[in-house]
CSV table of C-alpha atoms and ligand atoms in Angstrom, one decimal:
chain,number,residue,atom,x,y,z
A,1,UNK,CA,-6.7,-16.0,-4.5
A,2,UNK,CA,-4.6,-13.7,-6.6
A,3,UNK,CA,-2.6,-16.3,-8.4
A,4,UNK,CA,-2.3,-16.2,-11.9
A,5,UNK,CA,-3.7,-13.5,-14.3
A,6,UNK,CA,-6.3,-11.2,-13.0
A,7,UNK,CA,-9.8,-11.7,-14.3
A,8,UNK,CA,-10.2,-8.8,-16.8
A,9,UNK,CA,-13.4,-7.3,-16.3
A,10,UNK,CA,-14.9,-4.7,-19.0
A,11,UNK,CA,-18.4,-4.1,-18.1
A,12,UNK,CA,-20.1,-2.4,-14.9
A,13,UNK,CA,-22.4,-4.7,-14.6
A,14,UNK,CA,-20.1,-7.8,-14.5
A,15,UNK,CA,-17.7,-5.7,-12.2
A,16,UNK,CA,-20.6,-5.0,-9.4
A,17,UNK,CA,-21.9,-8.8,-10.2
A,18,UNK,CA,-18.4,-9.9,-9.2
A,19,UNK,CA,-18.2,-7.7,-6.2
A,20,UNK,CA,-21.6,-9.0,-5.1
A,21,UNK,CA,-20.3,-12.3,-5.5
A,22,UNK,CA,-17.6,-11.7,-3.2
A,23,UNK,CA,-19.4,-10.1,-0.8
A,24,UNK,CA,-21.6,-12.8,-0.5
A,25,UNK,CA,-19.0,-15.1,0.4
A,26,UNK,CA,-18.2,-12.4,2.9
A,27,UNK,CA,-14.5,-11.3,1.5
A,28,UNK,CA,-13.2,-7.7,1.7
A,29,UNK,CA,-12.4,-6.2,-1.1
A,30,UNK,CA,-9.5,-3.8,-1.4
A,31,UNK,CA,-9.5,-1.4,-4.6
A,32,UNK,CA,-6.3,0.3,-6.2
A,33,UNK,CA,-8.0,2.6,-8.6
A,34,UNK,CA,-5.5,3.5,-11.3
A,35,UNK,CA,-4.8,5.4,-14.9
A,36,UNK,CA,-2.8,2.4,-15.7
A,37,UNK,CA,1.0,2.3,-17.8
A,38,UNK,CA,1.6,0.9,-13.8
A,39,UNK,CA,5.4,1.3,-12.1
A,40,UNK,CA,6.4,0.3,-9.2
A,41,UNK,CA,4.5,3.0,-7.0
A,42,UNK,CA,0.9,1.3,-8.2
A,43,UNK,CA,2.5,-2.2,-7.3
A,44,UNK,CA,3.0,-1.1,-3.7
A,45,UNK,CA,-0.7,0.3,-4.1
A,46,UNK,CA,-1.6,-3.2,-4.6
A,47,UNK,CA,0.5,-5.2,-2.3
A,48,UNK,CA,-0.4,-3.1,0.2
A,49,UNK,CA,-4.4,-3.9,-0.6
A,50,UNK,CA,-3.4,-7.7,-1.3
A,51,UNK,CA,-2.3,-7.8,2.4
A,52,UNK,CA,-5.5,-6.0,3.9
A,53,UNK,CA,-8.4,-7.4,2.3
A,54,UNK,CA,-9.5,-11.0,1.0
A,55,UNK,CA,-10.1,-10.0,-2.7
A,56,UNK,CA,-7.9,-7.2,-4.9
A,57,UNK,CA,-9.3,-5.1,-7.5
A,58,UNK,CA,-7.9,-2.8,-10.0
A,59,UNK,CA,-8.8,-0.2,-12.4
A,60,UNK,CA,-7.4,1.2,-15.5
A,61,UNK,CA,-9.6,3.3,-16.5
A,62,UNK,CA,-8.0,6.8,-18.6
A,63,UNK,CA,-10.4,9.0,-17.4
A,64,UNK,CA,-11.1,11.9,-20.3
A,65,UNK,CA,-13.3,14.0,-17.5
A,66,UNK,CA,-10.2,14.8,-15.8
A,67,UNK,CA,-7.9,16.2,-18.7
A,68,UNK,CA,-7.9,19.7,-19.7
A,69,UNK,CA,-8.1,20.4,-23.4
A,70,UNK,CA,-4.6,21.3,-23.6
A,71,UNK,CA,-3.3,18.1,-21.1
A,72,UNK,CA,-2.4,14.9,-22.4
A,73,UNK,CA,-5.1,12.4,-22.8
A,74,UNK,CA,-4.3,11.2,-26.4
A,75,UNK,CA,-0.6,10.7,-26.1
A,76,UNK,CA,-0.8,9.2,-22.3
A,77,UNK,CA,1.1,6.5,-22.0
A,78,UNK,CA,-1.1,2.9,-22.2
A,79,UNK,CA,0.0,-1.0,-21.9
A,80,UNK,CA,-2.5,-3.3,-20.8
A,81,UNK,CA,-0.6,-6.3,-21.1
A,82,UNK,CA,2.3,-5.1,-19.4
A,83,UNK,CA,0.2,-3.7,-16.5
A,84,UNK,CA,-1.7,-7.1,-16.2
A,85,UNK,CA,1.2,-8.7,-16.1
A,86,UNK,CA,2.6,-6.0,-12.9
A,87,UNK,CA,-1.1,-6.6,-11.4
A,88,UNK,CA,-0.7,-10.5,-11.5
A,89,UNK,CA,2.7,-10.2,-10.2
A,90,UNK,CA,1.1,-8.3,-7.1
A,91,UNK,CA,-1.7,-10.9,-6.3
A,92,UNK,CA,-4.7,-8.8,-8.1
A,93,UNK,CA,-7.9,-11.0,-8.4
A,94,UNK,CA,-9.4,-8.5,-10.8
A,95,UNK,CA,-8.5,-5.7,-13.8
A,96,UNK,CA,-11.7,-3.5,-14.3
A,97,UNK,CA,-10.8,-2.1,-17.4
A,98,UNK,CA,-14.0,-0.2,-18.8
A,99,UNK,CA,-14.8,1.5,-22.2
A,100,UNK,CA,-15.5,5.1,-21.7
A,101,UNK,CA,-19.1,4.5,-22.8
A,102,UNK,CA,-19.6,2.2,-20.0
A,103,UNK,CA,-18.5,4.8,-17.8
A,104,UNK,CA,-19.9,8.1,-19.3
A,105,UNK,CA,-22.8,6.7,-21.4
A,106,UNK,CA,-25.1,8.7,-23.4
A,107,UNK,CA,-27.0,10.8,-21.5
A,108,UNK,CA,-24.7,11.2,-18.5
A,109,UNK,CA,-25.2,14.4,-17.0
A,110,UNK,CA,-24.2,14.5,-12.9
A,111,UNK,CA,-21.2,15.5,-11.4
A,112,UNK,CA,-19.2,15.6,-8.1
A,113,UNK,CA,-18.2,19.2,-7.5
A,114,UNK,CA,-15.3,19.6,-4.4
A,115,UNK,CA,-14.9,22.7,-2.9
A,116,UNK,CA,-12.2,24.3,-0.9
A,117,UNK,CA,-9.9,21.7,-1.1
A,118,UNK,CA,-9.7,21.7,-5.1
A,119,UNK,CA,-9.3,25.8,-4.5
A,120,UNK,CA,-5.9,25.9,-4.3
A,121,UNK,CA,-2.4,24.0,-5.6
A,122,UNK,CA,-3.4,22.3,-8.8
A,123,UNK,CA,-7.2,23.7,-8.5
A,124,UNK,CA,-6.0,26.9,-10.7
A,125,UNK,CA,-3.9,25.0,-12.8
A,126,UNK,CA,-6.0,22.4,-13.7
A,127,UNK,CA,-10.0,23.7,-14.0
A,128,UNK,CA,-12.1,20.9,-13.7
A,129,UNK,CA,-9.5,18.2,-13.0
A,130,UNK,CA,-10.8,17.7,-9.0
A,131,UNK,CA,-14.5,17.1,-10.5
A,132,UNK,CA,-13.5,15.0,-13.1
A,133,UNK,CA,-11.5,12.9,-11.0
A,134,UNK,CA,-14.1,13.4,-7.5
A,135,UNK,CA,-17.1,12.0,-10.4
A,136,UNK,CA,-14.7,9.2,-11.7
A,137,UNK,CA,-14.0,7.9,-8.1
A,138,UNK,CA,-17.1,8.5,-6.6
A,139,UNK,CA,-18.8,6.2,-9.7
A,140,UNK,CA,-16.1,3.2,-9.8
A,141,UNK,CA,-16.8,3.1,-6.0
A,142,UNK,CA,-20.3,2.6,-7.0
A,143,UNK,CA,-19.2,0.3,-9.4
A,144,UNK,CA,-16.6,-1.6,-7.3
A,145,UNK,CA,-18.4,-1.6,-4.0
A,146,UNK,CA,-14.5,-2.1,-2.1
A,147,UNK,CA,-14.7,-2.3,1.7
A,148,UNK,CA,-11.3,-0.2,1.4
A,149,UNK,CA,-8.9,2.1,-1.4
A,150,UNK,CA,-5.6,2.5,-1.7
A,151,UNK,CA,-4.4,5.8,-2.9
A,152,UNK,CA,-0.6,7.2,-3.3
A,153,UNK,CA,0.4,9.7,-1.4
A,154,UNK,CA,2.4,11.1,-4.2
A,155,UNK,CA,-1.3,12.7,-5.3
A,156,UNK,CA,-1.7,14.7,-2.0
A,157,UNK,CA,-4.1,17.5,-3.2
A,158,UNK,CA,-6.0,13.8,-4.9
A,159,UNK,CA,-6.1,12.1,-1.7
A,160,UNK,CA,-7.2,14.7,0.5
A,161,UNK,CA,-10.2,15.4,-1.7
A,162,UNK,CA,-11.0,11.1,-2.1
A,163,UNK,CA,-10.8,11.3,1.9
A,164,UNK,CA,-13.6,14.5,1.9
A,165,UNK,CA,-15.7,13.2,-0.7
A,166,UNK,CA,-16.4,9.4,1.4
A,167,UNK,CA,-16.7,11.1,4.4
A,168,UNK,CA,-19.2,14.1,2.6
A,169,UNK,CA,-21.4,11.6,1.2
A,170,UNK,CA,-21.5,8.6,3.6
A,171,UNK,CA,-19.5,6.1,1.7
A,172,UNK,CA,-18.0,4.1,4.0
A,173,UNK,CA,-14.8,3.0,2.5
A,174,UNK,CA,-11.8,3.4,4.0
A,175,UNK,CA,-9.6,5.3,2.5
A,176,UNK,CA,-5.5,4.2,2.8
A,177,UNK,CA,-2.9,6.6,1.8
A,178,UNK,CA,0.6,5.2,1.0
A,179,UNK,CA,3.6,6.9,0.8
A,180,UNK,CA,5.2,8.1,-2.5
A,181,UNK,CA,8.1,5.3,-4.1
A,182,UNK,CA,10.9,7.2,-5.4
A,183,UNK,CA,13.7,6.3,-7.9
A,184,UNK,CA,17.2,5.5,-6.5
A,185,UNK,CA,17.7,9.3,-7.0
A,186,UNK,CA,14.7,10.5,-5.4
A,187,UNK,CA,12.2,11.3,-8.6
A,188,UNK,CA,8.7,10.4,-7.3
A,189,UNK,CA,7.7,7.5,-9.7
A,190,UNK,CA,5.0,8.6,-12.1
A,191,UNK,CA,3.7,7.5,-15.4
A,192,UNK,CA,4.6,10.6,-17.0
A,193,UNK,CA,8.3,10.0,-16.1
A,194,UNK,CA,8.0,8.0,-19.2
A,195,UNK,CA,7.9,11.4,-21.4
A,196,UNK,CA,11.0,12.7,-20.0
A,197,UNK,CA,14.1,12.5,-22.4
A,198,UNK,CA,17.3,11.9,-21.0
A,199,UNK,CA,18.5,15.2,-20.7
A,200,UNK,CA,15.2,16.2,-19.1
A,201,UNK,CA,15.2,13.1,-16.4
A,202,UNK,CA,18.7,14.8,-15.0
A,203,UNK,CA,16.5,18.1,-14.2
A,204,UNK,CA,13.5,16.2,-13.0
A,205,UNK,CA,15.0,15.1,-9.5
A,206,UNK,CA,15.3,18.8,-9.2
A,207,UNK,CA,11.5,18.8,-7.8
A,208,UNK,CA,12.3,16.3,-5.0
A,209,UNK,CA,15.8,17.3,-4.4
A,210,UNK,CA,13.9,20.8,-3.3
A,211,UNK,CA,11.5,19.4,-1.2
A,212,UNK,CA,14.2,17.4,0.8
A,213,UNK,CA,16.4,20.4,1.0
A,214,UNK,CA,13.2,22.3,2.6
A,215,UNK,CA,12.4,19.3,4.7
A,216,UNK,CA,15.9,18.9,6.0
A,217,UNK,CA,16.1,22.7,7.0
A,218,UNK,CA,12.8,22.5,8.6
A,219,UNK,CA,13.9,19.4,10.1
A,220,UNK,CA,17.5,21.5,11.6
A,221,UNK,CA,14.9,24.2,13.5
A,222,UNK,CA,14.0,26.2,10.6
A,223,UNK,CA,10.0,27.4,10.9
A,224,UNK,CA,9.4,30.2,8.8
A,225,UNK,CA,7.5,29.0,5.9
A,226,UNK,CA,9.0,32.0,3.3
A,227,UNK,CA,12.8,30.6,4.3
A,228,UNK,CA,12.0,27.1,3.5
A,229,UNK,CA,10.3,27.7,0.6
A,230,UNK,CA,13.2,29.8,-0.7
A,231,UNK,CA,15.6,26.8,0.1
A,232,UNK,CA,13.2,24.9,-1.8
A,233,UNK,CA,13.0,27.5,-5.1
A,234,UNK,CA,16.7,27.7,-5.0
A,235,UNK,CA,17.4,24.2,-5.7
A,236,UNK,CA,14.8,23.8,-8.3
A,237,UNK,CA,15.7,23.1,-12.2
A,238,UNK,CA,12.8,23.6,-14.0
A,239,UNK,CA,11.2,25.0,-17.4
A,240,UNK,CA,8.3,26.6,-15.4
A,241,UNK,CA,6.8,26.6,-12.0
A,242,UNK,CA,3.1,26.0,-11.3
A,243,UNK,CA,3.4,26.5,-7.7
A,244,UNK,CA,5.5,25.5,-5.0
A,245,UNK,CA,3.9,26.5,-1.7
A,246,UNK,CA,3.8,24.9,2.0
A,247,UNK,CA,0.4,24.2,3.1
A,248,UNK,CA,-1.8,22.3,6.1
A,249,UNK,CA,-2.3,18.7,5.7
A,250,UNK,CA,-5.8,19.0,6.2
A,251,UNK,CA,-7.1,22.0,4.9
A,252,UNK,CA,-4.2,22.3,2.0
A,253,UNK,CA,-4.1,26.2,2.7
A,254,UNK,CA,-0.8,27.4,3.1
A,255,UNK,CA,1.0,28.8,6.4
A,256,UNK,CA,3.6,31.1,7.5
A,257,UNK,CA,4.9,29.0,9.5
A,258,UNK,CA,5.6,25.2,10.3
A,259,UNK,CA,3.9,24.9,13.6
A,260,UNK,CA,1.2,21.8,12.7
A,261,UNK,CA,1.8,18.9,10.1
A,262,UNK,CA,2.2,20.5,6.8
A,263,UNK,CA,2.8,19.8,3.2
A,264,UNK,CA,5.6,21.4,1.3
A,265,UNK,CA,4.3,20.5,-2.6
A,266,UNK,CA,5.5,21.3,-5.9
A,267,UNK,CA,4.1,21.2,-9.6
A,268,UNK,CA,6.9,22.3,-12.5
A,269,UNK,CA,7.4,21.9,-16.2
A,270,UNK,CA,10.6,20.4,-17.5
A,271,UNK,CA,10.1,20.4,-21.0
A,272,UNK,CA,6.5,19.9,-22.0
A,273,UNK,CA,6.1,17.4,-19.0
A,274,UNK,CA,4.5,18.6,-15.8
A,275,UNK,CA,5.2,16.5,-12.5
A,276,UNK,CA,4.3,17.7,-8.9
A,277,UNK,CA,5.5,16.2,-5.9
A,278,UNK,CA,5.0,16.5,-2.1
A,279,UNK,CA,6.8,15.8,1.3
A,280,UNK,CA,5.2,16.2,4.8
A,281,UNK,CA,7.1,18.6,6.7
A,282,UNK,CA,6.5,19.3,11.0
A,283,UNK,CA,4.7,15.8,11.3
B,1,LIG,O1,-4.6,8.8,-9.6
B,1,LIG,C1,-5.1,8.4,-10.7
B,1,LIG,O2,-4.5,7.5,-11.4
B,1,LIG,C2,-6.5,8.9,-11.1
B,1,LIG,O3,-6.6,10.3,-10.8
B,1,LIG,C3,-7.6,8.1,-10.6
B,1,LIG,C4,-7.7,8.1,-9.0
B,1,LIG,C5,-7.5,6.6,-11.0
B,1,LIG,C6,-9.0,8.6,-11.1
B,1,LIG,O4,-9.0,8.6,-12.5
């Protein structure tokens, strides 16, 4: 199990047919749904589901629902031999690698809407992006069948919402967050890091560099959410600011002050690339 190249998979129906099979047998499957152009962060995705379950699956699956008309779907970055190759390297027994007719065939017409927790952080920004991906997931579960997911921290608002939606509709998969990988430097690893030019990667560790400065103040007593979140601003190098704002773990709605386990997360521009980040703060 997971030596070698991963079975690439590109239907639904031979996906669910191999997750029956497995079933059968009665492995647990773990599931690293992904974008693909894979780095390091989705590899500890997947050795983190290679050590929990019998079986690993993997998406790569750029999902169009989940792009606004001005984002980045055509130009994102894609490599499917070099993220087989990272998937193999991690033990994955399987690369799901649909066509977007297969997912969204003629005729498709249902889906996932989330509610309060797509309200705020990147809800505004990105309209539609929370159903899009809620619909996505919700259907390669279907798809997949995985006894448990593996999701990066790194996508807090994303994770949150995953949780909500298995618990709001009875899906029993367990749901495992992992902590963001980071650079040497502190960048959060992304696959639109790869857009940055060099000049532009210097300001990009601006964004974490922030969030540890808030974190280590809040860490030295600090509790007022305004204070940190100036620390925060002030060390920030970016074109433009989506939002940078201190919220509850749970409900993602921001405090005054860092009395419960909180989220201090950011979303900037440098250049034409947007990143967003996150560190847990009063945990
Ligand atoms: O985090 C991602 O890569 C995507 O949002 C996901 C979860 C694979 C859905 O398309």
């Amino acid at each position: 199990m997971g030596m070698g190249d991963p079975l690439v998979i590109r239907t639904a129906a031979e996906m669910s047919a191999w997750s029956s099979a497995a079933h059968a047998r009665g492995e647990r499957i773990a599931f690293v749904p992904t974008m693909g152009a894979l780095h390091e962060g989705h590899v500890v995705l997947l050795r983190d589901g290679r050590r929990r379950a019998d079986r690993l699956a993997l998406s790569i699956f750029v999902n169009p629902t989940q792009f606004g008309p001005r984002e980045d779907l055509a130009c994102y970055p894609r490599d499917l031999p070099g993220d087989l190759a990272k998937a193999a390297g991690a033990g994955t027994d399987v690369a799901f690698v649909p066509e977007v007719g297969d997912i969204y065939p003629a005729g498709f017409q249902t889906t996932v809407e989330v509610g309060e927790l797509a309200r705020g952080l990147d809800g505004p920004f990105r309209p539609g992006h929370f159903a899009g991906v809620a619909t996505v997931v919700a259907k390669l579960f279907n798809i997949v069948r995985p006894d448990l997911a593996i999701f990066g921290e790194k996508d807090f608002q994303q994770l949150a919402i995953v949780r909500r939606l298995v618990a709001d509709l009875a899906m029993g998969i367990e749901i495992i967050g992992v902590p963001t990988v980071r650079e040497g430097d502190g960048l959060a690893m992304s696959s639109r890091n790869a857009y940055l030019t060099t000049a532009e990667r210097v300001r990009a560790v601006s964004l974490s560099r922030a969030l540890f400065a808030a974190r280590d103040r809040a860490a030295a007593g600090e509790g007022d959410a305004a204070a940190l979140l100036e620390t925060a601003r002030a060390a920030l190098d970016v074109d433009r600011l989506d939002y940078l704002e201190l919220c509850d773990v749970d409900t993602l709605v921001p405090v005054t002050r860092v009395d419960r386990p909180t989220v201090l997360a950011v979303a900037a521009f440098i250049g034409r690339t947007r990143l967003i980040d996150n560190v847990r703060i009063g945990s």
